[in-house]
CSV table of C-alpha atoms in Angstrom, one decimal:
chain,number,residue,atom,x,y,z
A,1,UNK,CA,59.9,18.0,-4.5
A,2,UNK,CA,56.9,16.9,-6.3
A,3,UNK,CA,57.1,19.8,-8.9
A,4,UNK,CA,61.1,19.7,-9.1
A,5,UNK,CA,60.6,16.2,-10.2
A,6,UNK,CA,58.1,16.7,-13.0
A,7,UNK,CA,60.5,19.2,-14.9
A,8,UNK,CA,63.8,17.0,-14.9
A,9,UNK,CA,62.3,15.2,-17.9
A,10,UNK,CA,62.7,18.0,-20.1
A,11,UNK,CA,66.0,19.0,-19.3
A,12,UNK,CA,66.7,15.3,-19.9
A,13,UNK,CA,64.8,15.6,-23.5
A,14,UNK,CA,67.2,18.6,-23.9
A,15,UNK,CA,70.1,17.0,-23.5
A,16,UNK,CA,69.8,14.6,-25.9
A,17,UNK,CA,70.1,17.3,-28.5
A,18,UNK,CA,73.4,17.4,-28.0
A,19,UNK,CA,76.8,15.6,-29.4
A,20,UNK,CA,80.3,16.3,-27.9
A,21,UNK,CA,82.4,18.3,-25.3
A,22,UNK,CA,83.0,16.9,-22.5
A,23,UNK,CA,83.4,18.8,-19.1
A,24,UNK,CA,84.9,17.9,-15.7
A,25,UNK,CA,82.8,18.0,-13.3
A,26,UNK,CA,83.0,18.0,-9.6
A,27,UNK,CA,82.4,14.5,-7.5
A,28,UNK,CA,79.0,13.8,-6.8
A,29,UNK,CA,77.1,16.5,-4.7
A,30,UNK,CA,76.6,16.0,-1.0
A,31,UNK,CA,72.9,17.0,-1.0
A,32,UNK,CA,71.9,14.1,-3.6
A,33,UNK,CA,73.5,11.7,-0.8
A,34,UNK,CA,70.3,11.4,0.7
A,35,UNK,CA,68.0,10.8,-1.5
A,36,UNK,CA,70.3,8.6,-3.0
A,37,UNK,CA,70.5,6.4,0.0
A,38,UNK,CA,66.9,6.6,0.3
A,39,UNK,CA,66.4,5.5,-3.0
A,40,UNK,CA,68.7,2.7,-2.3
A,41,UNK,CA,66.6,1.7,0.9
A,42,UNK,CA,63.3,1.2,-1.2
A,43,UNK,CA,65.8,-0.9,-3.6
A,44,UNK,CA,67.3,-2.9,-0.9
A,45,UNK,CA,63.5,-4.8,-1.0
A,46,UNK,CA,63.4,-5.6,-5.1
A,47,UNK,CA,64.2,-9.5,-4.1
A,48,UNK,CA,60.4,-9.7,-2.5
A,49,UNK,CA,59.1,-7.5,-4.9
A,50,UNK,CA,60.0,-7.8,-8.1
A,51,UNK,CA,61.1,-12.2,-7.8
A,52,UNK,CA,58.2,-13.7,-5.3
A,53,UNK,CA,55.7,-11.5,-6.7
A,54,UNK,CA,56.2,-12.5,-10.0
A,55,UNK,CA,56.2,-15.8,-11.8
A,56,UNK,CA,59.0,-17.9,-11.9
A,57,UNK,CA,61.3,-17.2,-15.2
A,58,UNK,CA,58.7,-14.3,-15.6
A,59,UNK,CA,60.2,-11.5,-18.2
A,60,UNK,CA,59.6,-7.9,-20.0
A,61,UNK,CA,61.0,-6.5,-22.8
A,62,UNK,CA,63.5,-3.8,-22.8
A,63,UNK,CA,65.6,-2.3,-25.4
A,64,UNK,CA,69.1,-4.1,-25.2
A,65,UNK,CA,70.3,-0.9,-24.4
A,66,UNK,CA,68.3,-0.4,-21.1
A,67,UNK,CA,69.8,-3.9,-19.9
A,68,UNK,CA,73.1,-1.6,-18.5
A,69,UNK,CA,75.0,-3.1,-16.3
A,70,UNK,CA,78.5,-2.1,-14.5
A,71,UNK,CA,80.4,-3.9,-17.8
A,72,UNK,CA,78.4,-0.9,-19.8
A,73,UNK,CA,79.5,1.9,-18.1
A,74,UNK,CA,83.4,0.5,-17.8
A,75,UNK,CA,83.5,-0.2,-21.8
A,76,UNK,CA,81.7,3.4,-22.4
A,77,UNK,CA,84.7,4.7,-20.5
A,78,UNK,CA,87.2,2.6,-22.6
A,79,UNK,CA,85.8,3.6,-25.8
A,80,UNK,CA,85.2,7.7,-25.0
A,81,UNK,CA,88.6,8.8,-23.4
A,82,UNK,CA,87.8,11.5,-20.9
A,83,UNK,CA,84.1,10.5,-20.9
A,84,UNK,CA,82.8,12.8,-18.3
A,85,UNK,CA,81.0,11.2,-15.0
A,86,UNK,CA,78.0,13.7,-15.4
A,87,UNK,CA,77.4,12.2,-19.1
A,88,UNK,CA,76.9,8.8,-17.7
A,89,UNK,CA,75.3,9.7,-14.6
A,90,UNK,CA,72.6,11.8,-17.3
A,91,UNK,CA,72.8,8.4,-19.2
A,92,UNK,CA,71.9,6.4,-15.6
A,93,UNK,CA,68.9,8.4,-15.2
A,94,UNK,CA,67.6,8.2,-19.1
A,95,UNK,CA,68.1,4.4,-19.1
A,96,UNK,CA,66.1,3.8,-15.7
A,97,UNK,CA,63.2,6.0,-16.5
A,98,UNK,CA,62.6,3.7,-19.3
A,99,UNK,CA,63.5,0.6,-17.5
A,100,UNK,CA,60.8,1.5,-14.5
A,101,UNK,CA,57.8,2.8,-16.8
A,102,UNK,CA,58.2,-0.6,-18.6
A,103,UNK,CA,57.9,-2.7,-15.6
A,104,UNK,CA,55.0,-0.5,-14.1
A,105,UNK,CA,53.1,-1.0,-17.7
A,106,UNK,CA,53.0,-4.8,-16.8
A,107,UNK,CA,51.7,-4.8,-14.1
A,108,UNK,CA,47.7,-4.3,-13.3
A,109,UNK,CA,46.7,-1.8,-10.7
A,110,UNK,CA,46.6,-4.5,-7.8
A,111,UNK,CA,49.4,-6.0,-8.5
A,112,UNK,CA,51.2,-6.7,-4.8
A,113,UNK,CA,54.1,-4.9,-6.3
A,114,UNK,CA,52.8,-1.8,-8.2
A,115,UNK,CA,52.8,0.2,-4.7
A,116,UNK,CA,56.1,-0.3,-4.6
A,117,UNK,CA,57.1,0.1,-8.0
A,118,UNK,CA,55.4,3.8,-8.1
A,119,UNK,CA,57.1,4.3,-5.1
A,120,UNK,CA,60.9,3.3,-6.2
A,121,UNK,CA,59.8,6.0,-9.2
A,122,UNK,CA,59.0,9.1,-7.3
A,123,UNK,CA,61.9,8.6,-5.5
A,124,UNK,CA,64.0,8.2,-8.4
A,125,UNK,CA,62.3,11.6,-9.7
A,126,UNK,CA,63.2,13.0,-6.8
A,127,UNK,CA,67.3,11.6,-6.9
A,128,UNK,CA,67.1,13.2,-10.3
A,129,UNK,CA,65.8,16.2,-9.6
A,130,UNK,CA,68.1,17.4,-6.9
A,131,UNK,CA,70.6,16.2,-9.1
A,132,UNK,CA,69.9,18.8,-12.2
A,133,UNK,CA,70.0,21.6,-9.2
A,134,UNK,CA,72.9,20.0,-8.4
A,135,UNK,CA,75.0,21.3,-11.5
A,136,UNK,CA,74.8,24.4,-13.3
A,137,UNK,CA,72.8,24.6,-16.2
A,138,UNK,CA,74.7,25.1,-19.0
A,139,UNK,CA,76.7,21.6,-17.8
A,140,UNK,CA,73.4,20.1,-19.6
A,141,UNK,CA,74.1,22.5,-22.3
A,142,UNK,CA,77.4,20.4,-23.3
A,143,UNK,CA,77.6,18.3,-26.5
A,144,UNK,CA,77.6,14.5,-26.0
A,145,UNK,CA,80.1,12.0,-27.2
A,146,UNK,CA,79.0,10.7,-30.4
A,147,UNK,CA,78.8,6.9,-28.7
A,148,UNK,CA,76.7,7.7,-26.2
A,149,UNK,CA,74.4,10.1,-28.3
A,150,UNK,CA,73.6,6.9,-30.2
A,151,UNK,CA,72.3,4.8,-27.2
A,152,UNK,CA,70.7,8.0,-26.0
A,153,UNK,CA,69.1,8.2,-29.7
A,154,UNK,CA,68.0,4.3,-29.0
A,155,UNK,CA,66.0,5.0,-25.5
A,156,UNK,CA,64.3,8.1,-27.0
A,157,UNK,CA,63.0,6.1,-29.8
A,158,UNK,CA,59.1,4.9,-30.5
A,159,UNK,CA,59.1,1.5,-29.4
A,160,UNK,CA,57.2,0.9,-32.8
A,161,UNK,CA,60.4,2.3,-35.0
A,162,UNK,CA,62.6,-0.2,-32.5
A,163,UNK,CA,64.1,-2.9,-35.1
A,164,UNK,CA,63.0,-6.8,-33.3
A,165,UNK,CA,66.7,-7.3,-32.9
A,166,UNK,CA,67.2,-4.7,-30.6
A,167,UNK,CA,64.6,-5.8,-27.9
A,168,UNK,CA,65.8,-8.4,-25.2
A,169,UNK,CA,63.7,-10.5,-22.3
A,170,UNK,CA,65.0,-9.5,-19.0
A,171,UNK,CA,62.8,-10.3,-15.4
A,172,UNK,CA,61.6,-7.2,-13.5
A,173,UNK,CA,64.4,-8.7,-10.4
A,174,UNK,CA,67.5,-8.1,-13.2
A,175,UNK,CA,66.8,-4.9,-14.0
A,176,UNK,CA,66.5,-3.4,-10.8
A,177,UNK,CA,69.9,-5.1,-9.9
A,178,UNK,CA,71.1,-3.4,-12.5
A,179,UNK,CA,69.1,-0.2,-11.4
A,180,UNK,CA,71.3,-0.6,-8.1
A,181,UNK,CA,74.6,-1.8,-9.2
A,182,UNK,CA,75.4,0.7,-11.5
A,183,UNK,CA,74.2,3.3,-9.0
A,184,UNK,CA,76.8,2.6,-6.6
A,185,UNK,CA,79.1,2.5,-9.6
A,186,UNK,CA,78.0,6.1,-10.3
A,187,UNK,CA,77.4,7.6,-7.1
A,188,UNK,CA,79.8,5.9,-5.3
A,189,UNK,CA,81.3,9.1,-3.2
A,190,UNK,CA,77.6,8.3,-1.4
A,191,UNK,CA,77.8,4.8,-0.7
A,192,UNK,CA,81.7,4.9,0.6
A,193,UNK,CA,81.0,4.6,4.8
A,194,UNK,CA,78.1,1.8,4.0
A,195,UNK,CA,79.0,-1.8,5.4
A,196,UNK,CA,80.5,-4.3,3.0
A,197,UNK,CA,80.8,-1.8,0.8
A,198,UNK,CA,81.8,-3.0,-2.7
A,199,UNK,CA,83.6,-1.7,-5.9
A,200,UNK,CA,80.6,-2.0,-8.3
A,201,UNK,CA,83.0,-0.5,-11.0
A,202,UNK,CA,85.7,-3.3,-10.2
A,203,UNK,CA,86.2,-5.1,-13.8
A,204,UNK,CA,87.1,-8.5,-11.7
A,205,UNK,CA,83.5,-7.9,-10.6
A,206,UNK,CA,81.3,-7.4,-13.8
A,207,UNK,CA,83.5,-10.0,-15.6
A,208,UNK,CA,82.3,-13.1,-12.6
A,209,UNK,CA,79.1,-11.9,-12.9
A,210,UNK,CA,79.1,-12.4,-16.7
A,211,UNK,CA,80.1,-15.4,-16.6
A,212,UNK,CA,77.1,-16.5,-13.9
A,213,UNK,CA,74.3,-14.7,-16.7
A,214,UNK,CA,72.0,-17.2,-18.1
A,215,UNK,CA,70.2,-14.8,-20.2
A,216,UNK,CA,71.2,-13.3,-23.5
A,217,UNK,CA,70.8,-9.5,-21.9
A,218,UNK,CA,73.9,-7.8,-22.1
């Protein structure tokens, strides 16, 4: 699993190359249910690890795109009709690479957390991984809609070329909701028989928890 995981980011750099065509794909792929739900497991313990562990109001920078939320993925599908499920599952993966490396940067070697952090990674390298052997590969091969081959432009670029505007504060806790929430909006097919299960996608949903944000990241 190890080296599956360590090639996924270049098929993910080759993706971005691409612009627009989308494809219907198939729901998502029984074998990624479990790593999926393992993956969810380790998230299911971000309260203690990325809120107690950290000070209070304590924040990272992100690009303003990498604070995605439920609300982003529901307007992405209002503004590209037939947006494809595999472009914004790709799009998942690209925007949580980013938003884990940044949280593991700030934190020193023995931080109480960093176990955990590098942890909640190799299992999202895993996730990813069986996903690309999921699909065939020229579904990677497909152009991207123009809208989201922007933001994918914005998470590929050198922090140092990143205009001040575009960076936001968010806390470690926020993003990893974020991390989860949208998962189950994505991957929902694998979270269906889990108790209390809820619509992540539901617009009713994202639009209450807008109005409960404090903080200028969406």
């Amino acid at each position: 699993m190890v080296q599956l995981s360590t090639s996924v980011y270049l098929l993910g750099g080759l993706l971005g190359l691409f612009l627009l065509s989308p494809v219907r794909v198939a729901p998502t792929p029984a074998s990624m249910c479990t790593p999926l739900k393992t993956l969810n497991d380790s998230l299911s313990h971000r309260r203690r690890y990325m809120k107690h562990n950290f000070p209070i109001n304590y924040t990272i920078r992100v690009h303003r795109k990498e604070v995605f939320k439920p609300s982003n993925i529901n307007s992405l599908r209002l503004q590209v009709k037939g947006l494809d499920e595999l472009v914004l599952q790709r799009l998942w993966f690209q925007v949580n690479q980013g938003v884990l490396k940044k949280i593991i940067r700030v934190m020193p070697e023995r931080h109480p957390s960093r176990p955990y952090t590098t942890e909640l990674e190799r299992r999202f390298r895993d996730v990813e991984g069986v996903f690309v052997q999921s699909h065939p590969a020229e579904l990677f091969q497909q152009e991207l809609p123009e809208t989201i081959q922007e933001t994918w432009d914005h998470l590929t670029e050198e922090s140092d070329r990143v205009p001040e505007s575009s960076w936001r504060l968010a806390s470690p806790k926020s993003l990893l909701d974020n991390f989860c929430h949208t998962m189950h909006c994505l991957f929902s097919e694998c979270f269906a028989s889990t108790e209390a299960q809820q619509d992540y996608c539901a617009v009713s949903r994202w639009r209450k928890g807008r109005k409960k944000d404090s903080h200028p990241e969406s």
